[in-house]
C-alpha cells in the first residue's frame, strides 16, 4: 500500500485528530510539517482549495476535511472500528462532529484558544478580553451540550472510541487549558472523559509543541 502523508501545522487540533486516528489504527504515516503561514501558499492551495489543514495524500489520492480522512482510514483498516454500527450511536457520533465543526471550533476555539494560547505563545500577542467575553455565551452552550450528549458513556458515542472522540478531544484539550474552559468543565462527565482521553497513547504521542503547552 502507498505511504500516507499528512500535511499540517503542528499544534493544529484537526491535524492532531488525524494523527490520533493513525495511532489508534496502528498505522504508520509521514507528517509533512508546515509553518503557520504556509497554508495560504500557492503550493498548499493546490492541495486544499480553501487553504486549510490537514490534508492527506495516499498515493495519487488526495483528501481534505478531517472527518472524511478519518472515515477513509476506518474504511481501509476496519479494526478497531471508528464508526458504531448501532444507528443511534452512529447518529450521535455524526451529531457531535457537526457540533464541533459548526459551533465549537469556529465560534469558541477560534476565540478562546487563539486569544489565550496560540496568539500569546506563537505571536507574542496579549489576549483580547473583549473577544473572549463575546465567545463565552456560546462556550457555555457548547460545553453543557457536549457534556449532556456524552451522558454517562465512556465515549462520546457510547461504548467504543469513535470519530467524535477523535475530533473533540484535541479541541477540548485546548479549551480545557484555558481558565475559562477549565471552569466550564469543572466536575463534569466531560472533564472525566477528557482526563481519560488525555491518557490514551494516541493523545500522548501527539502532544502540541512545547510553546503551546507552556502558554496555558
Ligand atoms: N473543516 C476543516 C477545518 C480545518 C481547519 O479549520 N483547520 C485550521 C487549523 S486547526 C486551519 O487550517 N486554519 C487555517 C490556517 O491554519 O491557516 C476540517 O475538518 O479539516
Coordinates of C-alpha atoms and ligand atoms in Angstrom, one line a residue:
X1 CA 0.0 0.0 0.0
X2 CA 1.2 3.6 -0.7
X3 CA 2.6 5.7 2.0
X4 CA 0.3 8.0 3.9
X5 CA 1.5 11.6 4.0
X6 CA -0.3 14.1 6.3
X7 CA 0.2 17.8 5.7
X8 CA -0.4 20.1 8.6
X9 CA 0.8 22.7 11.1
X10 CA 2.0 21.1 14.3
X11 CA -0.3 22.2 17.2
X12 CA -3.4 22.2 15.0
X13 CA -6.3 20.3 16.7
X14 CA -7.6 19.0 13.4
X15 CA -4.2 17.7 12.4
X16 CA -4.0 16.0 15.9
X17 CA -7.3 14.3 15.2
X18 CA -5.9 12.7 12.0
X19 CA -2.6 11.8 13.7
X20 CA -4.6 10.2 16.6
X21 CA -6.5 8.2 14.0
X22 CA -3.3 6.7 12.6
X23 CA -2.0 5.9 16.1
X24 CA -5.3 4.3 17.1
X25 CA -5.2 2.1 14.0
X26 CA -1.6 1.3 14.5
X27 CA -0.7 2.6 11.0
X28 CA 2.4 4.5 10.0
X29 CA 2.2 7.9 8.3
X30 CA 4.6 10.7 7.5
X31 CA 3.9 14.2 8.8
X32 CA 4.8 16.9 6.3
X33 CA 5.0 19.7 8.9
X34 CA 4.1 23.2 7.6
X35 CA 4.7 26.6 9.1
X36 CA 1.7 28.7 10.3
X37 CA 1.6 30.9 7.1
X38 CA 2.2 28.0 4.7
X39 CA -1.5 27.1 4.4
X40 CA -2.1 30.1 2.1
X41 CA 0.8 29.4 -0.2
X42 CA 0.2 28.6 -3.9
X43 CA 1.7 25.1 -3.3
X44 CA -0.8 24.4 -0.5
X45 CA -3.8 25.9 -2.2
X46 CA -3.2 23.2 -4.9
X47 CA -3.6 20.6 -2.1
X48 CA -6.5 22.3 -0.4
X49 CA -8.7 24.8 -2.3
X50 CA -9.7 26.5 1.0
X51 CA -6.2 26.9 2.3
X52 CA -6.7 24.8 5.5
X53 CA -5.1 21.8 7.1
X54 CA -4.9 18.9 7.5
X55 CA -4.6 17.2 4.0
X56 CA -4.0 13.5 3.4
X57 CA -2.1 12.1 0.5
X58 CA -2.3 8.4 -0.2
X59 CA -0.6 7.5 -3.5
X60 CA -2.4 9.5 -6.2
X61 CA -5.4 10.1 -3.8
X62 CA -5.7 13.4 -2.0
X63 CA -8.3 14.2 0.6
X64 CA -9.1 17.1 3.0
X65 CA -11.8 17.5 5.7
X66 CA -10.8 15.8 9.0
X67 CA -13.8 13.6 9.3
X68 CA -13.6 12.4 5.7
X69 CA -9.9 11.5 6.3
X70 CA -10.9 9.6 9.5
X71 CA -13.7 7.8 7.7
X72 CA -11.3 6.8 4.8
X73 CA -8.9 5.4 7.3
X74 CA -11.7 3.5 9.0
X75 CA -12.8 2.0 5.7
X76 CA -9.2 0.9 4.8
X77 CA -8.5 -0.5 8.3
X78 CA -11.7 -1.7 9.9
X79 CA -10.1 -2.6 13.3
X80 CA -10.6 -1.1 15.7
X81 CA -13.8 0.4 14.2
X82 CA -14.1 4.2 14.5
X83 CA -17.8 4.2 13.5
X84 CA -20.5 2.4 15.6
X85 CA -22.8 0.0 13.8
X86 CA -25.8 0.9 16.1
X87 CA -27.8 3.5 14.2
X88 CA -28.4 5.7 17.3
X89 CA -24.7 5.6 18.3
X90 CA -23.7 6.4 14.7
X91 CA -26.1 9.3 14.6
X92 CA -24.8 10.6 17.9
X93 CA -21.3 10.5 16.6
X94 CA -22.3 12.4 13.4
X95 CA -24.2 15.0 15.5
X96 CA -21.2 15.6 17.7
X97 CA -18.9 16.0 14.7
X98 CA -21.4 18.6 13.4
X99 CA -21.4 20.4 16.8
X100 CA -17.6 20.7 16.6
X101 CA -17.5 21.8 13.0
X102 CA -20.3 24.4 13.2
X103 CA -20.2 25.7 16.8
X104 CA -17.3 24.6 19.0
X105 CA -14.3 25.2 16.6
X106 CA -15.5 28.3 14.7
X107 CA -17.3 30.1 17.5
X108 CA -15.4 29.0 20.7
X109 CA -12.0 27.6 20.0
X110 CA -11.1 30.2 17.4
X111 CA -11.7 33.0 20.0
X112 CA -10.7 31.4 23.3
X113 CA -7.8 29.2 22.3
X114 CA -6.4 31.7 19.9
X115 CA -6.6 34.6 22.4
X116 CA -5.4 32.6 25.5
X117 CA -2.9 30.1 23.9
X118 CA -1.9 30.4 20.2
X119 CA -1.7 34.2 19.9
X120 CA 0.4 34.7 23.1
X121 CA 2.6 31.6 22.5
X122 CA 3.4 32.0 18.8
X123 CA 2.9 35.7 18.1
X124 CA 3.6 37.4 21.4
X125 CA 0.0 38.8 21.5
X126 CA -1.8 40.0 24.6
X127 CA -5.3 38.3 24.9
X128 CA -8.2 40.5 23.8
X129 CA -10.6 40.1 26.7
X130 CA -13.5 41.5 24.7
X131 CA -13.1 38.7 22.1
X132 CA -13.0 36.1 24.9
X133 CA -16.1 37.7 26.7
X134 CA -18.1 37.7 23.4
X135 CA -17.3 33.9 22.9
X136 CA -18.4 32.9 26.4
X137 CA -22.1 32.5 25.9
X138 CA -21.5 30.1 23.0
X139 CA -18.8 28.3 25.0
X140 CA -21.2 27.7 27.9
X141 CA -23.8 26.2 25.5
X142 CA -21.2 24.1 23.7
X143 CA -19.7 22.6 26.9
X144 CA -23.1 22.0 28.5
X145 CA -24.5 20.4 25.4
X146 CA -21.5 18.1 24.7
X147 CA -21.5 17.1 28.3
X148 CA -25.2 16.3 28.1
X149 CA -24.7 14.3 24.9
X150 CA -21.8 12.4 26.4
X151 CA -24.1 11.3 29.2
X152 CA -22.6 8.6 31.4
X153 CA -21.0 6.8 28.4
X154 CA -17.3 6.0 28.5
X155 CA -17.0 7.6 25.0
X156 CA -18.9 10.2 23.0
X157 CA -21.0 7.7 21.0
X158 CA -21.3 5.0 23.7
X159 CA -19.1 2.0 24.4
X160 CA -16.4 2.5 21.8
X161 CA -14.0 5.2 20.7
X162 CA -15.4 6.9 17.6
X163 CA -14.6 9.7 15.2
X164 CA -16.5 12.1 17.6
X165 CA -13.9 11.4 20.4
X166 CA -11.0 11.8 17.9
X167 CA -12.3 15.1 16.7
X168 CA -13.5 16.6 20.0
X169 CA -10.5 15.5 22.3
X170 CA -7.9 17.8 20.7
X171 CA -10.3 20.7 20.6
X172 CA -11.4 20.3 24.2
X173 CA -7.9 19.6 25.4
X174 CA -7.0 23.1 24.3
X175 CA -10.2 24.6 25.7
X176 CA -9.5 22.9 29.0
X177 CA -6.1 24.5 29.1
X178 CA -7.7 28.0 29.4
X179 CA -9.0 29.2 32.7
X180 CA -12.5 29.8 31.2
X181 CA -12.6 26.3 29.7
X182 CA -11.3 24.7 32.9
X183 CA -14.1 26.4 34.9
X184 CA -16.8 25.4 32.5
X185 CA -15.8 21.7 32.5
X186 CA -15.1 21.5 36.3
X187 CA -16.7 18.4 37.9
X188 CA -18.5 17.3 34.7
X189 CA -18.5 13.9 33.0
X190 CA -16.8 15.8 30.1
X191 CA -13.9 16.7 32.4
X192 CA -13.5 13.0 33.3
X193 CA -13.8 11.9 29.7
X194 CA -11.1 14.4 28.7
X195 CA -8.8 13.1 31.5
X196 CA -9.3 9.5 30.1
X197 CA -8.7 10.7 26.6
X198 CA -5.5 12.5 27.7
X199 CA -4.1 9.3 29.0
X200 CA -4.5 7.4 25.7
X201 CA -1.2 6.7 23.9
X202 CA -2.7 8.4 20.8
X203 CA -3.1 11.6 22.7
X204 CA 0.3 11.3 24.4
X205 CA 2.0 10.7 21.0
X206 CA 0.5 13.8 19.5
X207 CA 1.0 16.5 22.2
X208 CA 1.1 20.1 20.9
X209 CA 4.6 21.7 20.6
X210 CA 6.1 22.8 23.9
X211 CA 5.4 26.6 23.5
X212 CA 1.7 25.9 23.1
X213 CA 1.6 23.7 26.1
X214 CA 3.6 26.2 28.2
X215 CA 1.2 29.1 27.3
X216 CA -1.7 27.6 29.2
Ligands
LIG1 N1 -13.4 21.6 8.3 C1 -11.9 21.6 8.3 C2 -11.4 22.6 9.3 C3 -9.9 22.6 9.2 C4 -9.3 23.9 9.9 O1 -10.0 24.9 10.1 N2 -8.0 23.8 10.2 C5 -7.4 25.0 10.8 C6 -6.3 24.7 11.7 S1 -6.8 23.8 13.1 C7 -6.8 25.8 9.6 O2 -6.4 25.2 8.6 N3 -6.7 27.1 9.8 C8 -6.2 28.0 8.8 C9 -4.7 28.1 8.9 O3 -4.1 27.5 9.7 O4 -4.2 28.8 8.0 C10 -11.5 20.1 8.7 O5 -12.3 19.4 9.3 O6 -10.4 19.7 8.3

